[in-house]
CSV table of C-alpha atoms in Angstrom, one decimal:
chain,number,residue,atom,x,y,z
C,21,UNK,CA,1.4,55.1,-36.7
C,22,UNK,CA,3.6,52.1,-35.8
C,23,UNK,CA,6.6,52.6,-38.1
C,24,UNK,CA,6.4,56.5,-36.7
C,25,UNK,CA,6.5,55.3,-33.3
C,26,UNK,CA,9.3,52.7,-34.1
C,27,UNK,CA,11.1,56.0,-35.7
C,28,UNK,CA,10.7,57.9,-32.6
C,29,UNK,CA,11.9,55.1,-30.1
C,30,UNK,CA,14.9,54.4,-32.2
C,31,UNK,CA,15.7,57.9,-32.7
C,32,UNK,CA,16.0,58.3,-28.9
C,33,UNK,CA,18.3,55.7,-27.9
C,34,UNK,CA,21.6,57.3,-28.7
C,35,UNK,CA,20.6,60.1,-26.4
C,36,UNK,CA,19.7,57.5,-23.8
C,37,UNK,CA,23.4,55.7,-24.1
C,38,UNK,CA,24.7,58.8,-24.1
C,39,UNK,CA,23.3,59.7,-21.0
C,40,UNK,CA,24.3,56.6,-19.2
C,41,UNK,CA,27.7,57.1,-20.7
C,42,UNK,CA,28.0,60.3,-18.8
C,43,UNK,CA,26.6,58.7,-15.9
C,44,UNK,CA,29.4,56.2,-16.1
C,45,UNK,CA,32.1,58.5,-16.8
C,46,UNK,CA,31.2,60.7,-13.5
C,47,UNK,CA,31.1,57.7,-11.5
C,48,UNK,CA,34.3,56.5,-12.7
C,49,UNK,CA,36.2,60.0,-12.3
C,50,UNK,CA,35.4,59.8,-8.5
C,51,UNK,CA,38.2,58.6,-6.4
C,52,UNK,CA,38.0,56.5,-3.4
C,53,UNK,CA,38.1,59.8,-1.2
C,54,UNK,CA,34.7,60.8,-2.7
C,55,UNK,CA,33.2,57.8,-1.9
C,56,UNK,CA,34.6,57.6,1.4
C,57,UNK,CA,35.6,60.0,4.0
C,58,UNK,CA,39.1,60.2,5.3
C,59,UNK,CA,38.0,59.5,8.7
C,60,UNK,CA,36.9,56.0,7.6
C,61,UNK,CA,39.6,55.3,5.4
C,62,UNK,CA,41.8,56.0,8.4
C,63,UNK,CA,39.8,53.4,10.6
C,64,UNK,CA,39.8,50.9,8.1
C,65,UNK,CA,43.6,51.4,7.4
C,66,UNK,CA,44.4,50.5,11.0
C,67,UNK,CA,42.7,47.2,11.0
C,68,UNK,CA,45.1,46.2,7.9
C,69,UNK,CA,47.9,43.7,8.7
C,70,UNK,CA,51.1,45.6,8.6
C,71,UNK,CA,52.5,43.8,5.7
C,72,UNK,CA,49.8,45.0,3.5
C,73,UNK,CA,50.2,48.8,4.9
C,74,UNK,CA,53.7,49.3,2.8
C,75,UNK,CA,51.8,48.7,-0.4
C,76,UNK,CA,48.6,50.5,0.3
C,77,UNK,CA,51.1,53.8,0.7
C,78,UNK,CA,51.3,53.9,-3.2
C,79,UNK,CA,47.4,54.4,-3.6
C,80,UNK,CA,47.5,58.0,-2.7
C,81,UNK,CA,49.5,60.9,-1.1
C,82,UNK,CA,46.7,60.8,1.6
C,83,UNK,CA,46.8,57.2,2.3
C,84,UNK,CA,50.8,57.7,2.1
C,85,UNK,CA,50.7,60.7,4.6
C,86,UNK,CA,48.0,58.7,6.9
C,87,UNK,CA,50.3,55.4,7.0
C,88,UNK,CA,53.3,57.6,7.7
C,89,UNK,CA,52.0,59.7,10.6
C,90,UNK,CA,53.7,58.5,14.1
C,91,UNK,CA,50.1,58.9,15.6
C,92,UNK,CA,48.5,56.1,13.4
C,93,UNK,CA,51.7,53.8,14.0
C,94,UNK,CA,50.8,54.0,17.3
C,95,UNK,CA,47.0,53.4,17.1
C,96,UNK,CA,47.6,50.5,14.7
C,97,UNK,CA,50.0,48.6,17.4
C,98,UNK,CA,47.0,48.4,19.6
C,99,UNK,CA,44.3,48.0,16.7
C,100,UNK,CA,45.7,45.5,14.2
C,101,UNK,CA,43.8,42.6,13.5
C,102,UNK,CA,46.7,40.3,12.7
C,103,UNK,CA,50.1,41.1,14.5
C,104,UNK,CA,53.1,39.2,12.9
C,105,UNK,CA,55.3,37.1,15.2
C,106,UNK,CA,58.8,37.3,14.3
C,107,UNK,CA,61.8,35.4,15.8
C,108,UNK,CA,64.9,37.3,15.3
C,109,UNK,CA,68.3,35.6,15.4
C,110,UNK,CA,71.9,36.6,16.0
C,111,UNK,CA,74.7,34.5,15.5
C,112,UNK,CA,78.7,33.9,14.7
C,113,UNK,CA,79.6,37.6,14.8
C,114,UNK,CA,76.5,39.6,14.0
C,115,UNK,CA,75.2,37.5,11.5
C,116,UNK,CA,71.5,38.1,11.5
C,117,UNK,CA,68.3,36.3,10.3
C,118,UNK,CA,64.3,36.8,10.9
C,119,UNK,CA,61.9,34.4,10.5
C,120,UNK,CA,58.5,35.0,10.2
C,121,UNK,CA,56.8,32.0,12.4
C,122,UNK,CA,53.3,32.9,11.3
C,123,UNK,CA,54.3,32.5,7.4
C,124,UNK,CA,56.2,29.1,8.6
C,125,UNK,CA,53.1,27.5,9.4
C,126,UNK,CA,51.0,28.6,6.0
C,127,UNK,CA,52.3,26.4,3.0
C,128,UNK,CA,51.8,29.3,0.5
C,129,UNK,CA,54.3,31.5,2.5
C,130,UNK,CA,56.8,28.8,3.7
C,131,UNK,CA,59.8,29.7,1.2
C,132,UNK,CA,59.4,33.3,2.6
C,133,UNK,CA,59.7,32.7,6.4
C,134,UNK,CA,63.2,32.9,6.9
C,135,UNK,CA,65.7,36.0,5.3
C,136,UNK,CA,68.8,37.8,6.1
C,137,UNK,CA,68.7,40.8,8.0
C,138,UNK,CA,71.4,43.8,7.7
C,139,UNK,CA,72.0,45.1,11.3
C,140,UNK,CA,71.3,48.9,11.4
C,141,UNK,CA,75.0,50.1,11.7
C,142,UNK,CA,78.3,49.6,10.1
C,143,UNK,CA,80.9,48.1,12.1
C,144,UNK,CA,84.3,49.0,12.2
C,145,UNK,CA,85.4,46.2,14.0
C,146,UNK,CA,83.6,42.8,14.5
C,147,UNK,CA,81.4,42.9,17.6
C,148,UNK,CA,79.8,40.1,19.1
C,149,UNK,CA,75.9,41.3,19.4
C,150,UNK,CA,73.5,39.8,21.5
C,151,UNK,CA,69.6,39.8,21.1
C,152,UNK,CA,68.6,41.1,24.8
C,153,UNK,CA,64.5,41.6,24.4
C,154,UNK,CA,61.9,43.6,22.4
C,155,UNK,CA,59.3,45.9,23.5
C,156,UNK,CA,56.4,47.4,20.9
C,157,UNK,CA,58.1,46.3,17.7
C,158,UNK,CA,61.6,47.5,18.9
C,159,UNK,CA,64.6,44.9,19.7
C,160,UNK,CA,67.4,45.9,22.1
C,161,UNK,CA,70.5,44.7,20.9
C,162,UNK,CA,73.6,44.4,23.3
C,163,UNK,CA,77.2,45.1,22.0
C,164,UNK,CA,80.0,44.0,24.2
C,165,UNK,CA,81.2,45.8,26.2
C,166,UNK,CA,79.4,48.9,26.8
C,167,UNK,CA,76.6,49.9,24.4
C,168,UNK,CA,73.1,49.1,23.3
C,169,UNK,CA,71.3,49.4,19.8
C,170,UNK,CA,67.4,50.1,19.8
C,171,UNK,CA,66.1,49.2,16.6
C,172,UNK,CA,62.9,48.5,14.4
C,173,UNK,CA,63.4,46.1,12.0
C,174,UNK,CA,60.4,47.4,10.1
C,175,UNK,CA,61.0,50.7,9.7
C,176,UNK,CA,64.8,50.6,9.9
C,177,UNK,CA,64.9,53.1,12.6
C,178,UNK,CA,67.4,52.4,15.2
C,179,UNK,CA,69.5,54.4,18.0
C,180,UNK,CA,72.6,53.7,20.0
C,181,UNK,CA,72.7,53.9,23.4
C,182,UNK,CA,76.1,54.0,25.4
C,183,UNK,CA,76.9,53.1,29.0
C,184,UNK,CA,80.3,53.5,29.1
C,185,UNK,CA,80.3,55.4,32.3
C,186,UNK,CA,78.3,52.5,34.1
C,187,UNK,CA,80.5,49.9,32.8
C,188,UNK,CA,83.9,51.6,33.9
C,189,UNK,CA,82.8,51.4,37.8
C,190,UNK,CA,81.3,47.8,37.5
C,191,UNK,CA,82.5,45.0,39.4
C,192,UNK,CA,83.7,42.6,36.5
C,193,UNK,CA,82.9,39.4,38.5
C,194,UNK,CA,79.3,40.1,38.6
C,195,UNK,CA,76.7,40.1,35.9
C,196,UNK,CA,74.5,43.0,35.4
C,197,UNK,CA,70.8,43.0,34.7
C,198,UNK,CA,69.1,44.4,32.0
C,199,UNK,CA,65.9,45.7,30.8
C,200,UNK,CA,64.2,47.5,28.3
C,201,UNK,CA,60.5,48.9,28.3
C,202,UNK,CA,58.1,52.1,27.3
C,203,UNK,CA,56.9,54.4,29.9
C,204,UNK,CA,53.6,55.8,28.4
C,205,UNK,CA,53.1,58.4,30.9
C,206,UNK,CA,56.5,60.2,29.2
C,207,UNK,CA,56.2,58.6,26.2
C,208,UNK,CA,59.8,57.4,26.4
C,209,UNK,CA,61.6,54.2,25.9
C,210,UNK,CA,64.0,53.3,28.5
C,211,UNK,CA,67.1,50.8,29.4
C,212,UNK,CA,67.9,49.9,32.5
C,213,UNK,CA,71.1,48.4,33.9
C,214,UNK,CA,71.4,47.1,37.5
C,215,UNK,CA,75.2,46.7,38.4
C,216,UNK,CA,77.6,46.7,41.2
C,217,UNK,CA,80.7,48.4,41.5
C,218,UNK,CA,83.9,47.5,42.8
C,219,UNK,CA,83.2,48.4,46.4
C,220,UNK,CA,80.3,46.0,46.4
C,221,UNK,CA,77.8,48.8,46.2
C,222,UNK,CA,74.8,48.1,44.1
C,223,UNK,CA,73.3,50.4,41.1
C,224,UNK,CA,70.2,51.1,39.3
C,225,UNK,CA,70.4,53.1,36.3
C,226,UNK,CA,68.1,54.4,33.7
C,227,UNK,CA,68.9,55.8,30.2
C,228,UNK,CA,66.2,57.7,28.1
C,229,UNK,CA,65.9,57.6,24.3
C,230,UNK,CA,63.8,60.7,24.3
C,231,UNK,CA,66.1,62.9,26.3
C,232,UNK,CA,69.3,61.1,25.7
C,233,UNK,CA,70.2,61.3,29.2
C,234,UNK,CA,71.2,58.7,32.1
C,235,UNK,CA,69.4,58.9,35.5
C,236,UNK,CA,70.5,57.1,38.8
C,237,UNK,CA,67.9,55.3,40.4
C,238,UNK,CA,69.7,54.0,43.3
C,239,UNK,CA,66.9,55.6,45.8
C,240,UNK,CA,64.4,52.5,44.3
C,241,UNK,CA,66.9,49.9,45.6
C,242,UNK,CA,65.5,49.2,49.2
C,243,UNK,CA,67.8,46.3,49.9
C,244,UNK,CA,70.6,44.5,47.7
C,245,UNK,CA,69.5,42.8,44.6
C,246,UNK,CA,71.9,40.3,44.4
C,247,UNK,CA,72.4,40.3,40.7
C,248,UNK,CA,73.8,36.4,40.5
C,249,UNK,CA,70.3,35.2,41.8
C,250,UNK,CA,68.4,36.4,38.6
C,251,UNK,CA,68.4,36.0,35.2
C,252,UNK,CA,70.3,39.0,33.1
C,253,UNK,CA,67.4,39.7,30.4
C,254,UNK,CA,64.1,41.4,31.9
C,255,UNK,CA,60.8,41.2,29.9
C,256,UNK,CA,58.7,44.2,29.7
C,257,UNK,CA,54.9,43.5,30.5
C,258,UNK,CA,51.9,45.9,31.9
C,259,UNK,CA,54.4,48.9,32.2
C,260,UNK,CA,56.9,47.0,34.4
C,261,UNK,CA,60.2,44.8,33.6
C,262,UNK,CA,60.3,41.4,35.2
C,263,UNK,CA,63.4,39.2,35.9
C,264,UNK,CA,63.0,35.6,36.9
C,265,UNK,CA,65.3,34.1,39.5
C,266,UNK,CA,68.1,31.5,38.4
C,267,UNK,CA,69.2,30.0,41.5
C,268,UNK,CA,67.9,26.9,43.6
C,269,UNK,CA,67.8,28.7,47.0
C,270,UNK,CA,63.8,28.3,48.0
C,271,UNK,CA,64.0,32.1,49.0
C,272,UNK,CA,65.0,32.9,45.2
C,273,UNK,CA,61.7,31.4,43.9
C,274,UNK,CA,60.3,34.4,42.8
C,275,UNK,CA,59.9,37.2,39.9
C,276,UNK,CA,61.6,40.6,40.5
C,277,UNK,CA,59.4,43.5,39.2
C,278,UNK,CA,60.2,47.1,38.4
C,279,UNK,CA,57.5,49.4,37.6
C,280,UNK,CA,58.3,52.1,35.0
C,281,UNK,CA,56.0,54.9,36.0
C,282,UNK,CA,56.2,54.5,40.0
C,283,UNK,CA,59.9,53.6,40.1
C,284,UNK,CA,59.6,50.9,42.5
C,285,UNK,CA,60.6,47.2,42.8
C,286,UNK,CA,58.4,44.4,43.9
C,287,UNK,CA,58.2,40.5,43.8
C,288,UNK,CA,55.9,37.7,42.9
C,289,UNK,CA,55.9,34.1,44.0
C,290,UNK,CA,56.4,31.3,41.3
C,291,UNK,CA,54.1,28.7,41.3
C,292,UNK,CA,53.9,26.3,44.3
C,293,UNK,CA,54.9,23.4,41.9
C,294,UNK,CA,58.4,25.3,41.4
C,295,UNK,CA,59.2,25.7,45.1
C,296,UNK,CA,61.8,23.2,45.8
C,297,UNK,CA,62.1,22.2,41.8
C,298,UNK,CA,65.8,21.7,41.4
C,299,UNK,CA,66.1,22.3,37.6
C,300,UNK,CA,66.4,25.9,36.4
C,301,UNK,CA,63.3,28.0,35.5
C,302,UNK,CA,63.0,30.7,32.7
C,303,UNK,CA,60.9,33.5,31.9
C,304,UNK,CA,59.2,34.1,28.7
C,305,UNK,CA,56.1,36.0,27.5
C,306,UNK,CA,53.2,33.8,26.0
C,307,UNK,CA,50.0,35.7,25.0
C,308,UNK,CA,50.6,38.5,27.0
C,309,UNK,CA,51.0,36.8,30.3
C,310,UNK,CA,54.2,35.9,32.3
C,311,UNK,CA,55.1,32.2,32.0
C,312,UNK,CA,58.1,30.0,33.3
C,313,UNK,CA,59.5,27.0,31.6
C,314,UNK,CA,61.7,24.3,32.8
C,315,UNK,CA,63.2,20.9,31.5
C,316,UNK,CA,62.2,17.5,33.5
C,317,UNK,CA,64.0,14.5,31.6
C,318,UNK,CA,62.5,15.0,28.2
C,319,UNK,CA,59.6,17.3,29.2
C,320,UNK,CA,59.1,20.5,29.1
C,321,UNK,CA,57.2,22.1,32.1
C,322,UNK,CA,55.2,25.5,31.2
C,323,UNK,CA,53.2,27.7,33.7
C,324,UNK,CA,51.4,30.6,32.3
C,325,UNK,CA,50.4,33.3,34.8
C,326,UNK,CA,46.6,34.1,33.0
C,327,UNK,CA,45.8,37.0,35.2
C,328,UNK,CA,48.7,39.5,36.1
C,329,UNK,CA,49.8,39.1,39.7
C,330,UNK,CA,47.2,36.8,40.4
C,331,UNK,CA,48.9,33.8,42.1
C,332,UNK,CA,45.9,31.4,41.8
C,333,UNK,CA,45.9,32.0,38.1
C,334,UNK,CA,49.0,30.0,37.1
C,335,UNK,CA,48.0,27.2,34.7
C,336,UNK,CA,50.2,24.2,33.9
C,337,UNK,CA,51.0,22.8,30.4
C,338,UNK,CA,53.5,19.8,29.7
C,339,UNK,CA,55.1,18.9,26.3
C,340,UNK,CA,56.3,15.2,26.0
C,341,UNK,CA,59.8,17.0,24.4
C,342,UNK,CA,62.2,19.5,25.2
C,343,UNK,CA,61.1,22.7,23.5
C,344,UNK,CA,61.6,26.6,23.8
C,345,UNK,CA,58.0,28.4,24.1
C,346,UNK,CA,57.7,31.6,21.7
C,347,UNK,CA,54.3,32.7,22.1
C,348,UNK,CA,50.4,31.6,21.9
C,349,UNK,CA,48.8,31.0,18.7
C,350,UNK,CA,45.0,31.3,18.7
C,351,UNK,CA,45.1,32.3,22.4
C,352,UNK,CA,45.8,28.6,23.5
C,353,UNK,CA,48.0,26.9,21.2
C,354,UNK,CA,51.9,27.0,22.3
C,355,UNK,CA,54.2,27.8,19.4
C,356,UNK,CA,57.7,26.7,20.2
C,357,UNK,CA,61.2,26.4,18.7
C,358,UNK,CA,61.8,22.7,18.7
C,359,UNK,CA,65.1,21.6,17.4
C,360,UNK,CA,68.1,23.4,15.9
C,361,UNK,CA,70.0,21.4,13.4
C,362,UNK,CA,72.9,23.3,11.8
C,363,UNK,CA,71.3,25.6,9.4
C,364,UNK,CA,67.6,24.2,10.2
C,365,UNK,CA,65.2,25.3,12.3
C,366,UNK,CA,62.3,23.4,13.5
C,367,UNK,CA,59.1,25.0,15.0
C,368,UNK,CA,56.0,23.2,16.4
C,369,UNK,CA,52.9,23.9,17.5
C,370,UNK,CA,50.8,22.5,20.5
C,371,UNK,CA,47.5,22.5,21.8
C,372,UNK,CA,46.8,23.2,25.6
C,373,UNK,CA,46.9,19.3,26.1
C,374,UNK,CA,50.7,19.4,24.9
C,375,UNK,CA,49.7,17.2,21.8
C,376,UNK,CA,51.7,18.1,18.5
C,377,UNK,CA,49.2,19.9,16.1
C,378,UNK,CA,51.9,20.8,13.3
C,379,UNK,CA,55.6,21.0,12.5
C,380,UNK,CA,57.3,23.0,10.0
C,381,UNK,CA,61.3,23.0,9.3
C,382,UNK,CA,62.6,26.5,8.2
C,383,UNK,CA,66.2,26.3,6.2
C,384,UNK,CA,68.4,29.3,8.4
C,385,UNK,CA,71.2,31.0,6.3
C,386,UNK,CA,73.6,30.4,8.8
C,387,UNK,CA,75.3,28.1,11.1
C,388,UNK,CA,73.7,28.2,14.6
C,389,UNK,CA,76.5,26.8,16.5
C,390,UNK,CA,76.2,30.0,19.0
C,391,UNK,CA,72.8,32.2,18.8
C,392,UNK,CA,70.7,34.7,20.7
C,393,UNK,CA,67.3,35.1,20.1
C,394,UNK,CA,64.0,37.2,20.6
C,395,UNK,CA,60.4,37.2,19.4
C,396,UNK,CA,58.8,40.4,18.7
C,397,UNK,CA,55.8,41.7,17.2
C,398,UNK,CA,56.3,43.8,14.1
C,399,UNK,CA,55.0,47.6,14.4
C,400,UNK,CA,55.5,51.1,12.8
C,401,UNK,CA,56.3,52.5,15.9
C,402,UNK,CA,58.8,55.7,15.8
C,403,UNK,CA,61.4,56.3,18.2
C,404,UNK,CA,60.4,59.5,20.3
C,405,UNK,CA,63.2,61.8,18.6
C,406,UNK,CA,61.3,61.0,15.0
C,407,UNK,CA,57.9,62.0,16.5
C,408,UNK,CA,59.5,65.0,17.7
C,409,UNK,CA,60.8,65.7,14.2
C,410,UNK,CA,57.9,65.2,12.3
C,411,UNK,CA,55.9,67.5,14.5
C,412,UNK,CA,58.2,70.1,14.1
C,413,UNK,CA,58.1,69.8,10.2
C,414,UNK,CA,54.4,70.1,10.3
C,415,UNK,CA,54.6,73.1,12.1
C,416,UNK,CA,57.1,74.7,9.9
C,417,UNK,CA,54.8,74.0,6.9
C,418,UNK,CA,51.5,75.2,8.7
C,419,UNK,CA,53.6,78.4,9.4
C,420,UNK,CA,54.9,78.6,5.9
C,421,UNK,CA,51.6,78.2,4.6
C,422,UNK,CA,50.0,80.8,7.1
C,423,UNK,CA,52.9,83.4,5.7
C,424,UNK,CA,51.9,82.8,2.2
C,425,UNK,CA,48.3,83.4,3.1
C,426,UNK,CA,49.0,86.7,4.8
C,427,UNK,CA,51.1,87.7,1.8
C,428,UNK,CA,48.6,87.4,-0.5
C,429,UNK,CA,45.9,89.1,1.7
C,430,UNK,CA,48.4,91.7,2.0
C,431,UNK,CA,48.7,92.4,-1.8
C,432,UNK,CA,44.8,92.1,-2.3
C,433,UNK,CA,44.3,95.0,0.6
C,434,UNK,CA,46.9,97.2,-1.3
C,435,UNK,CA,45.3,96.7,-4.7
C,436,UNK,CA,41.9,97.8,-3.3
């Protein structure tokens, strides 16, 4: 009996194994889309750092479609768990380089921190471009004498914006004010130019990327701006452009604000410690807050407005050397450009007490005898015209598929 039982059990083993193999084969044949619904995949991808998204496009057609969608880019801009801070430098007649500052502070990425960047246009002549500012992953480049280029270094999308009609009436003695921002109510990127004509009259113009048009906003000027009182570069924050005063007159110790939605100007006061300060102050954005910095002997004084438009929220920091604050890391550490030596950049990280935490050297491909730079957060954000084009393509595809369905249905009806 024992032998019979043994024969019986051994005879069933191949059948059991074949059943298990079939189960494994069925499990292997299932794709990730069978295991996770598309909505869950979409939510996971929104949290993936931007640098990895390019590789993930190759996983499947579905993933490529999800990541390439302009609406995904918009959501990723707000929900990405680890935004990448990049400093773009332009020097010596438009030789450009970008430095991934986050990578510079990690030894495993140190060698790849700096790289040459090809500007998004071919130049028939040697323009001396200047980096003005950034907004939502786009960088505003200014090409003298009369045009801008709005450019996303990640996606490569760009658009040239001319303002020659403004330059032609400008008084060459006075510098213009420039601003670049995003109007969420119109889903539009806007470039602003404040100027003075040859008769001494102030003008304020808005250039729209969505409509490719220029709008005069002189009605917003309740009083003369006094362009010589303000730094020419404006910074976008909370739906408004901000310029800081650059004169030593006490009445000018303020920050000029232009609200994109309301189309109106206002001002906020600088911190009390700055009043009567004889050294120029410079505006910068740190951790999503307005900030000012100024030099006193060999020290850098920094004031950060922790709550927007709340005067009592100005917070003071001091670093015991001259440095240029770039952004906040971990919510409180200040990352700064410490020194430029020929083709070497030195970045440093300081805590809230101004104590040095870390210092890194990055080799820059070009000599920085003259330079302009800005810090931007990498994004996949498209230009408004690209969103329109992709939406139109979707409508055409859906319409074509519907037409095919109608033709097939007609054939079936006729055959019946």
